[in-house]
mmCIF file of C-alpha atoms in Angstrom:
data_model
loop_
_atom_site.group_PDB
_atom_site.id
_atom_site.type_symbol
_atom_site.label_atom_id
_atom_site.label_comp_id
_atom_site.label_asym_id
_atom_site.label_seq_id
_atom_site.Cartn_x
_atom_site.Cartn_y
_atom_site.Cartn_z
ATOM 1 C CA UNK A 1 -22.683 -22.077 -11.516
ATOM 2 C CA UNK A 2 -20.646 -23.731 -8.769
ATOM 3 C CA UNK A 3 -18.199 -25.154 -11.321
ATOM 4 C CA UNK A 4 -17.791 -21.722 -12.925
ATOM 5 C CA UNK A 5 -16.900 -20.221 -9.555
ATOM 6 C CA UNK A 6 -14.311 -22.907 -8.894
ATOM 7 C CA UNK A 7 -12.764 -22.436 -12.343
ATOM 8 C CA UNK A 8 -12.666 -18.666 -11.841
ATOM 9 C CA UNK A 9 -10.893 -19.067 -8.483
ATOM 10 C CA UNK A 10 -8.385 -21.472 -10.024
ATOM 11 C CA UNK A 11 -7.652 -18.996 -12.819
ATOM 12 C CA UNK A 12 -7.222 -16.173 -10.316
ATOM 13 C CA UNK A 13 -4.797 -18.233 -8.225
ATOM 14 C CA UNK A 14 -2.805 -19.143 -11.320
ATOM 15 C CA UNK A 15 -2.513 -15.486 -12.290
ATOM 16 C CA UNK A 16 -0.785 -14.755 -8.999
ATOM 17 C CA UNK A 17 2.865 -15.549 -8.677
ATOM 18 C CA UNK A 18 5.694 -15.509 -6.164
ATOM 19 C CA UNK A 19 8.761 -13.672 -7.401
ATOM 20 C CA UNK A 20 12.194 -15.130 -6.749
ATOM 21 C CA UNK A 21 13.399 -14.500 -3.219
ATOM 22 C CA UNK A 22 16.816 -13.051 -2.318
ATOM 23 C CA UNK A 23 19.702 -15.477 -1.806
ATOM 24 C CA UNK A 24 19.342 -15.402 1.991
ATOM 25 C CA UNK A 25 15.812 -16.804 1.758
ATOM 26 C CA UNK A 26 17.041 -19.595 -0.453
ATOM 27 C CA UNK A 27 19.435 -20.780 2.275
ATOM 28 C CA UNK A 28 16.464 -22.328 4.091
ATOM 29 C CA UNK A 29 14.534 -25.153 2.449
ATOM 30 C CA UNK A 30 10.840 -24.259 2.206
ATOM 31 C CA UNK A 31 8.670 -27.250 3.077
ATOM 32 C CA UNK A 32 5.225 -25.653 2.777
ATOM 33 C CA UNK A 33 3.947 -22.579 0.953
ATOM 34 C CA UNK A 34 0.496 -21.223 0.331
ATOM 35 C CA UNK A 35 -0.333 -18.604 -2.290
ATOM 36 C CA UNK A 36 -2.277 -15.642 -0.928
ATOM 37 C CA UNK A 37 -5.918 -15.287 -1.889
ATOM 38 C CA UNK A 38 -6.669 -12.430 -4.270
ATOM 39 C CA UNK A 39 -8.578 -9.848 -2.194
ATOM 40 C CA UNK A 40 -12.176 -9.803 -3.435
ATOM 41 C CA UNK A 41 -12.462 -6.008 -3.452
ATOM 42 C CA UNK A 42 -9.271 -5.643 -5.487
ATOM 43 C CA UNK A 43 -10.375 -8.371 -7.857
ATOM 44 C CA UNK A 44 -13.805 -6.784 -8.325
ATOM 45 C CA UNK A 45 -12.227 -3.391 -9.082
ATOM 46 C CA UNK A 46 -9.591 -4.901 -11.383
ATOM 47 C CA UNK A 47 -6.697 -3.803 -9.147
ATOM 48 C CA UNK A 48 -3.342 -5.460 -9.788
ATOM 49 C CA UNK A 49 -0.090 -4.969 -7.910
ATOM 50 C CA UNK A 50 2.414 -6.558 -5.578
ATOM 51 C CA UNK A 51 3.546 -6.783 -1.972
ATOM 52 C CA UNK A 52 6.956 -7.588 -0.493
ATOM 53 C CA UNK A 53 7.061 -9.245 2.919
ATOM 54 C CA UNK A 54 10.078 -9.397 5.208
ATOM 55 C CA UNK A 55 10.101 -12.045 7.923
ATOM 56 C CA UNK A 56 12.134 -14.294 10.202
ATOM 57 C CA UNK A 57 12.208 -18.075 10.173
ATOM 58 C CA UNK A 58 12.860 -19.497 13.634
ATOM 59 C CA UNK A 59 14.878 -22.610 14.432
ATOM 60 C CA UNK A 60 11.770 -24.806 14.153
ATOM 61 C CA UNK A 61 11.118 -23.534 10.612
ATOM 62 C CA UNK A 62 8.145 -21.328 11.505
ATOM 63 C CA UNK A 63 7.650 -17.875 9.987
ATOM 64 C CA UNK A 64 7.641 -15.115 12.600
ATOM 65 C CA UNK A 65 7.368 -11.329 12.549
ATOM 66 C CA UNK A 66 6.134 -10.894 8.968
ATOM 67 C CA UNK A 67 5.913 -7.250 7.855
ATOM 68 C CA UNK A 68 4.945 -5.769 4.503
ATOM 69 C CA UNK A 69 7.925 -3.589 3.553
ATOM 70 C CA UNK A 70 6.781 -2.515 0.091
ATOM 71 C CA UNK A 71 3.495 -2.661 -1.770
ATOM 72 C CA UNK A 72 1.726 -1.157 -4.738
ATOM 73 C CA UNK A 73 -0.938 -0.050 -4.304
ATOM 74 C CA UNK A 74 -0.313 0.380 -0.579
ATOM 75 C CA UNK A 75 -2.558 -1.532 1.810
ATOM 76 C CA UNK A 76 -4.477 -3.516 -0.810
ATOM 77 C CA UNK A 77 -2.687 -6.883 -0.650
ATOM 78 C CA UNK A 78 -1.106 -6.666 2.835
ATOM 79 C CA UNK A 79 -3.627 -8.743 4.732
ATOM 80 C CA UNK A 80 -3.680 -11.505 2.105
ATOM 81 C CA UNK A 81 0.102 -11.900 1.942
ATOM 82 C CA UNK A 82 0.521 -11.824 5.718
ATOM 83 C CA UNK A 83 -2.123 -14.520 6.190
ATOM 84 C CA UNK A 84 -0.507 -16.727 3.566
ATOM 85 C CA UNK A 85 3.105 -16.350 4.668
ATOM 86 C CA UNK A 86 2.252 -17.143 8.272
ATOM 87 C CA UNK A 87 1.290 -20.624 7.019
ATOM 88 C CA UNK A 88 4.623 -21.186 5.299
ATOM 89 C CA UNK A 89 7.142 -23.594 6.812
ATOM 90 C CA UNK A 90 10.835 -24.236 6.388
ATOM 91 C CA UNK A 91 13.157 -27.063 7.347
ATOM 92 C CA UNK A 92 14.451 -26.747 10.920
ATOM 93 C CA UNK A 93 17.913 -25.235 11.388
ATOM 94 C CA UNK A 94 20.367 -24.576 14.207
ATOM 95 C CA UNK A 95 19.620 -20.834 14.226
ATOM 96 C CA UNK A 96 16.881 -18.453 13.150
ATOM 97 C CA UNK A 97 17.171 -16.704 9.785
ATOM 98 C CA UNK A 98 16.345 -12.986 9.851
ATOM 99 C CA UNK A 99 15.671 -10.632 6.965
ATOM 100 C CA UNK A 100 14.062 -13.095 4.590
ATOM 101 C CA UNK A 101 11.908 -11.512 1.885
ATOM 102 C CA UNK A 102 9.276 -12.691 -0.539
ATOM 103 C CA UNK A 103 7.544 -10.729 -3.278
ATOM 104 C CA UNK A 104 3.988 -11.636 -4.278
ATOM 105 C CA UNK A 105 2.626 -10.374 -7.600
ATOM 106 C CA UNK A 106 -1.125 -10.067 -8.150
ATOM 107 C CA UNK A 107 -2.316 -10.049 -11.750
ATOM 108 C CA UNK A 108 -5.776 -10.614 -13.211
ATOM 109 C CA UNK A 109 -4.599 -10.954 -16.797
ATOM 110 C CA UNK A 110 -3.709 -14.437 -18.007
#
């Protein structure tokens, strides 16, 4: 039973993807990224969708001020994507980079 749960979680994580980020986001080298967890309620109800997060990367490479700017359905994936993106890291730079965006797609189908 424990193995089945682990395999199910792995399949769910694989079904989720990060969409390509705008060119500005690609100017900073990402050194750490964590995929958001699929919200259990959404997973149980079979809800799929996406969320787009806009954020700043400070000089030290830390993500700051993340905000969900677009999502479908609204409010379902916000918490998961904000928790994940706050753990992301980028290479340090001389100045902060504002207006970075990342889209996260949530899909239960393989």
